Amino acid sequence: HVQLVESGGGSVQAGGSLRLSCGASGSIYGDACVGWLRQAPGKEREGVAAIDSDGIASYADSVKGRFTVSRDNANNTVNLMMNSLKPEDTAMYYCAANFGPYCSGPYLARRANFLGQGTQVTVSS
């Protein structure tokens, strides 16, 4: 049974930074598309960032230039470095993985094979 466990969420003022990490209980990352989703109250789940097995990353327009996703297959971790945070970034953030043919945030949001329990990120103005 594979589990994804996120860490690193918290509260920060606008303009600040946070680093999220996600570890897997098993060696699932290998060929998987992995990344991060988020969901704010009353809003749909959104694909924030995704990175494929070759290390090619993609981002939602709302976070481009501010967020950076990275992966370490040897240690079964995927990270999200979030800089210049804004109040609209406030949400529950989820780590996700998928073994389908595509790798993007929106695809992960719809077709994640594995999903973590989430970690809260709150950005105050």
PDB file of C-alpha atoms in Angstrom:
ATOM      1  CA  HIS A   1       0.000   0.000   0.000  1.00  0.00           C
ATOM      2  CA  VAL A   2       1.616   3.236  -1.154  1.00  0.00           C
ATOM      3  CA  GLN A   3       1.200   6.405   0.850  1.00  0.00           C
ATOM      4  CA  LEU A   4       2.197   9.969   0.056  1.00  0.00           C
ATOM      5  CA  VAL A   5       2.931  12.188   3.048  1.00  0.00           C
ATOM      6  CA  GLU A   6       3.296  15.941   2.770  1.00  0.00           C
ATOM      7  CA  SER A   7       5.134  18.267   5.125  1.00  0.00           C
ATOM      8  CA  GLY A   8       6.210  21.897   5.266  1.00  0.00           C
ATOM      9  CA  GLY A   9       2.929  23.767   5.223  1.00  0.00           C
ATOM     10  CA  GLY A  10       2.225  26.641   7.570  1.00  0.00           C
ATOM     11  CA  SER A  11       1.401  30.313   7.834  1.00  0.00           C
ATOM     12  CA  VAL A  12       3.418  33.093   6.245  1.00  0.00           C
ATOM     13  CA  GLN A  13       2.987  36.729   5.347  1.00  0.00           C
ATOM     14  CA  ALA A  14       2.582  37.842   1.768  1.00  0.00           C
ATOM     15  CA  GLY A  15       5.918  37.939  -0.003  1.00  0.00           C
ATOM     16  CA  GLY A  16       7.300  35.120   2.104  1.00  0.00           C
ATOM     17  CA  SER A  17       8.415  31.622   1.163  1.00  0.00           C
ATOM     18  CA  LEU A  18       7.574  28.053   2.095  1.00  0.00           C
ATOM     19  CA  ARG A  19       8.970  24.719   0.981  1.00  0.00           C
ATOM     20  CA  LEU A  20       6.693  21.713   0.770  1.00  0.00           C
ATOM     21  CA  SER A  21       8.014  18.164   0.679  1.00  0.00           C
ATOM     22  CA  CYS A  22       6.340  14.883  -0.114  1.00  0.00           C
ATOM     23  CA  GLY A  23       7.662  11.448   0.633  1.00  0.00           C
ATOM     24  CA  ALA A  24       6.356   8.121  -0.630  1.00  0.00           C
ATOM     25  CA  SER A  25       6.219   4.977   1.420  1.00  0.00           C
ATOM     26  CA  GLY A  26       7.247   2.910  -1.571  1.00  0.00           C
ATOM     27  CA  SER A  27       9.382   3.334  -4.680  1.00  0.00           C
ATOM     28  CA  ILE A  28       6.654   4.722  -6.881  1.00  0.00           C
ATOM     29  CA  TYR A  29       8.254   7.787  -8.317  1.00  0.00           C
ATOM     30  CA  GLY A  30      10.450   6.131 -10.989  1.00  0.00           C
ATOM     31  CA  ASP A  31       8.406   6.665 -14.144  1.00  0.00           C
ATOM     32  CA  ALA A  32       5.533   8.537 -12.534  1.00  0.00           C
ATOM     33  CA  CYS A  33       4.412  12.050 -13.181  1.00  0.00           C
ATOM     34  CA  VAL A  34       4.475  13.699  -9.751  1.00  0.00           C
ATOM     35  CA  GLY A  35       3.430  17.106  -8.574  1.00  0.00           C
ATOM     36  CA  TRP A  36       1.250  19.299  -6.446  1.00  0.00           C
ATOM     37  CA  LEU A  37      -2.415  20.183  -6.411  1.00  0.00           C
ATOM     38  CA  ARG A  38      -4.212  22.724  -4.249  1.00  0.00           C
ATOM     39  CA  GLN A  39      -7.755  23.384  -3.203  1.00  0.00           C
ATOM     40  CA  ALA A  40      -9.088  26.507  -1.547  1.00  0.00           C
ATOM     41  CA  PRO A  41     -12.452  26.563   0.246  1.00  0.00           C
ATOM     42  CA  GLY A  42     -15.295  26.733  -2.250  1.00  0.00           C
ATOM     43  CA  LYS A  43     -13.003  26.221  -5.236  1.00  0.00           C
ATOM     44  CA  GLU A  44     -12.138  23.269  -7.441  1.00  0.00           C
ATOM     45  CA  ARG A  45      -8.908  21.378  -7.014  1.00  0.00           C
ATOM     46  CA  GLU A  46      -6.204  22.952  -9.156  1.00  0.00           C
ATOM     47  CA  GLY A  47      -3.038  21.452 -10.591  1.00  0.00           C
ATOM     48  CA  VAL A  48      -0.209  23.726  -9.444  1.00  0.00           C
ATOM     49  CA  ALA A  49       2.907  22.027 -10.776  1.00  0.00           C
ATOM     50  CA  ALA A  50       3.971  18.725 -12.266  1.00  0.00           C
ATOM     51  CA  ILE A  51       7.294  17.138 -13.173  1.00  0.00           C
ATOM     52  CA  ASP A  52       7.823  14.085 -15.343  1.00  0.00           C
ATOM     53  CA  SER A  53      10.386  11.306 -15.085  1.00  0.00           C
ATOM     54  CA  ASP A  54      12.820  13.291 -17.266  1.00  0.00           C
ATOM     55  CA  GLY A  55      12.634  16.262 -14.920  1.00  0.00           C
ATOM     56  CA  ILE A  56      10.568  18.420 -17.231  1.00  0.00           C
ATOM     57  CA  ALA A  57       8.301  20.659 -15.172  1.00  0.00           C
ATOM     58  CA  SER A  58       5.122  22.550 -15.938  1.00  0.00           C
ATOM     59  CA  TYR A  59       3.228  25.104 -13.901  1.00  0.00           C
ATOM     60  CA  ALA A  60      -0.123  26.780 -13.602  1.00  0.00           C
ATOM     61  CA  ASP A  61       0.000  30.327 -14.972  1.00  0.00           C
ATOM     62  CA  SER A  62      -0.841  31.685 -11.527  1.00  0.00           C
ATOM     63  CA  VAL A  63       2.410  30.359 -10.020  1.00  0.00           C
ATOM     64  CA  LYS A  64       4.894  30.578 -12.902  1.00  0.00           C
ATOM     65  CA  GLY A  65       8.064  32.352 -11.887  1.00  0.00           C
ATOM     66  CA  ARG A  66       7.272  31.962  -8.184  1.00  0.00           C
ATOM     67  CA  PHE A  67       7.041  28.204  -7.569  1.00  0.00           C
ATOM     68  CA  THR A  68       9.598  25.526  -8.416  1.00  0.00           C
ATOM     69  CA  VAL A  69       8.897  21.791  -8.364  1.00  0.00           C
ATOM     70  CA  SER A  70      11.695  19.246  -8.063  1.00  0.00           C
ATOM     71  CA  ARG A  71      12.001  15.509  -7.565  1.00  0.00           C
ATOM     72  CA  ASP A  72      14.514  13.109  -6.068  1.00  0.00           C
ATOM     73  CA  ASN A  73      13.721   9.618  -7.279  1.00  0.00           C
ATOM     74  CA  ALA A  74      16.467   8.001  -5.223  1.00  0.00           C
ATOM     75  CA  ASN A  75      14.829   9.264  -2.047  1.00  0.00           C
ATOM     76  CA  ASN A  76      11.218   9.083  -3.279  1.00  0.00           C
ATOM     77  CA  THR A  77      10.565  12.763  -2.641  1.00  0.00           C
ATOM     78  CA  VAL A  78       9.040  15.629  -4.550  1.00  0.00           C
ATOM     79  CA  ASN A  79       9.352  19.209  -3.367  1.00  0.00           C
ATOM     80  CA  LEU A  80       7.657  22.507  -4.059  1.00  0.00           C
ATOM     81  CA  MET A  81       9.532  25.719  -3.345  1.00  0.00           C
ATOM     82  CA  MET A  82       7.076  28.600  -3.106  1.00  0.00           C
ATOM     83  CA  ASN A  83       8.393  32.158  -3.221  1.00  0.00           C
ATOM     84  CA  SER A  84       6.678  35.552  -3.322  1.00  0.00           C
ATOM     85  CA  LEU A  85       3.586  34.016  -1.794  1.00  0.00           C
ATOM     86  CA  LYS A  86       0.274  35.807  -2.164  1.00  0.00           C
ATOM     87  CA  PRO A  87      -2.930  35.581  -0.111  1.00  0.00           C
ATOM     88  CA  GLU A  88      -4.584  33.863  -3.090  1.00  0.00           C
ATOM     89  CA  ASP A  89      -2.094  31.004  -2.697  1.00  0.00           C
ATOM     90  CA  THR A  90      -3.873  30.057   0.535  1.00  0.00           C
ATOM     91  CA  ALA A  91      -5.163  26.499   0.145  1.00  0.00           C
ATOM     92  CA  MET A  92      -4.708  22.887   1.133  1.00  0.00           C
ATOM     93  CA  TYR A  93      -1.822  21.524  -0.909  1.00  0.00           C
ATOM     94  CA  TYR A  94      -1.711  17.887  -1.987  1.00  0.00           C
ATOM     95  CA  CYS A  95       1.075  15.763  -3.360  1.00  0.00           C
ATOM     96  CA  ALA A  96      -0.011  13.582  -6.277  1.00  0.00           C
ATOM     97  CA  ALA A  97       1.371  10.943  -8.607  1.00  0.00           C
ATOM     98  CA  ASN A  98       0.122   9.433 -11.839  1.00  0.00           C
ATOM     99  CA  PHE A  99       1.319   6.737 -14.260  1.00  0.00           C
ATOM    100  CA  GLY A 100      -0.700   7.892 -17.254  1.00  0.00           C
ATOM    101  CA  PRO A 101       0.589   9.066 -20.640  1.00  0.00           C
ATOM    102  CA  TYR A 102       0.567  12.766 -19.819  1.00  0.00           C
ATOM    103  CA  CYS A 103       2.178  14.944 -17.209  1.00  0.00           C
ATOM    104  CA  SER A 104       0.670  18.274 -16.290  1.00  0.00           C
ATOM    105  CA  GLY A 105      -0.972  19.897 -13.314  1.00  0.00           C
ATOM    106  CA  PRO A 106      -4.479  19.734 -14.791  1.00  0.00           C
ATOM    107  CA  TYR A 107      -4.022  16.056 -15.735  1.00  0.00           C
ATOM    108  CA  LEU A 108      -2.814  15.220 -12.227  1.00  0.00           C
ATOM    109  CA  ALA A 109      -5.806  17.038 -10.766  1.00  0.00           C
ATOM    110  CA  ARG A 110      -8.166  14.794 -12.768  1.00  0.00           C
ATOM    111  CA  ARG A 111      -6.296  11.487 -12.845  1.00  0.00           C
ATOM    112  CA  ALA A 112      -4.034  11.132  -9.813  1.00  0.00           C
ATOM    113  CA  ASN A 113      -3.380   7.474  -8.984  1.00  0.00           C
ATOM    114  CA  PHE A 114      -1.985   8.442  -5.585  1.00  0.00           C
ATOM    115  CA  LEU A 115      -2.861  11.458  -3.464  1.00  0.00           C
ATOM    116  CA  GLY A 116      -1.547  12.618  -0.090  1.00  0.00           C
ATOM    117  CA  GLN A 117      -3.624  13.838   2.815  1.00  0.00           C
ATOM    118  CA  GLY A 118      -2.659  17.456   2.267  1.00  0.00           C
ATOM    119  CA  THR A 119      -0.873  20.231   4.112  1.00  0.00           C
ATOM    120  CA  GLN A 120      -2.342  23.664   4.770  1.00  0.00           C
ATOM    121  CA  VAL A 121      -0.692  26.804   3.435  1.00  0.00           C
ATOM    122  CA  THR A 122      -2.012  30.130   4.704  1.00  0.00           C
ATOM    123  CA  VAL A 123      -0.729  33.453   3.384  1.00  0.00           C
ATOM    124  CA  SER A 124      -1.773  36.599   5.194  1.00  0.00           C
ATOM    125  CA  SER A 125      -1.756  40.076   3.698  1.00  0.00           C
TER     126      SER A 125
END
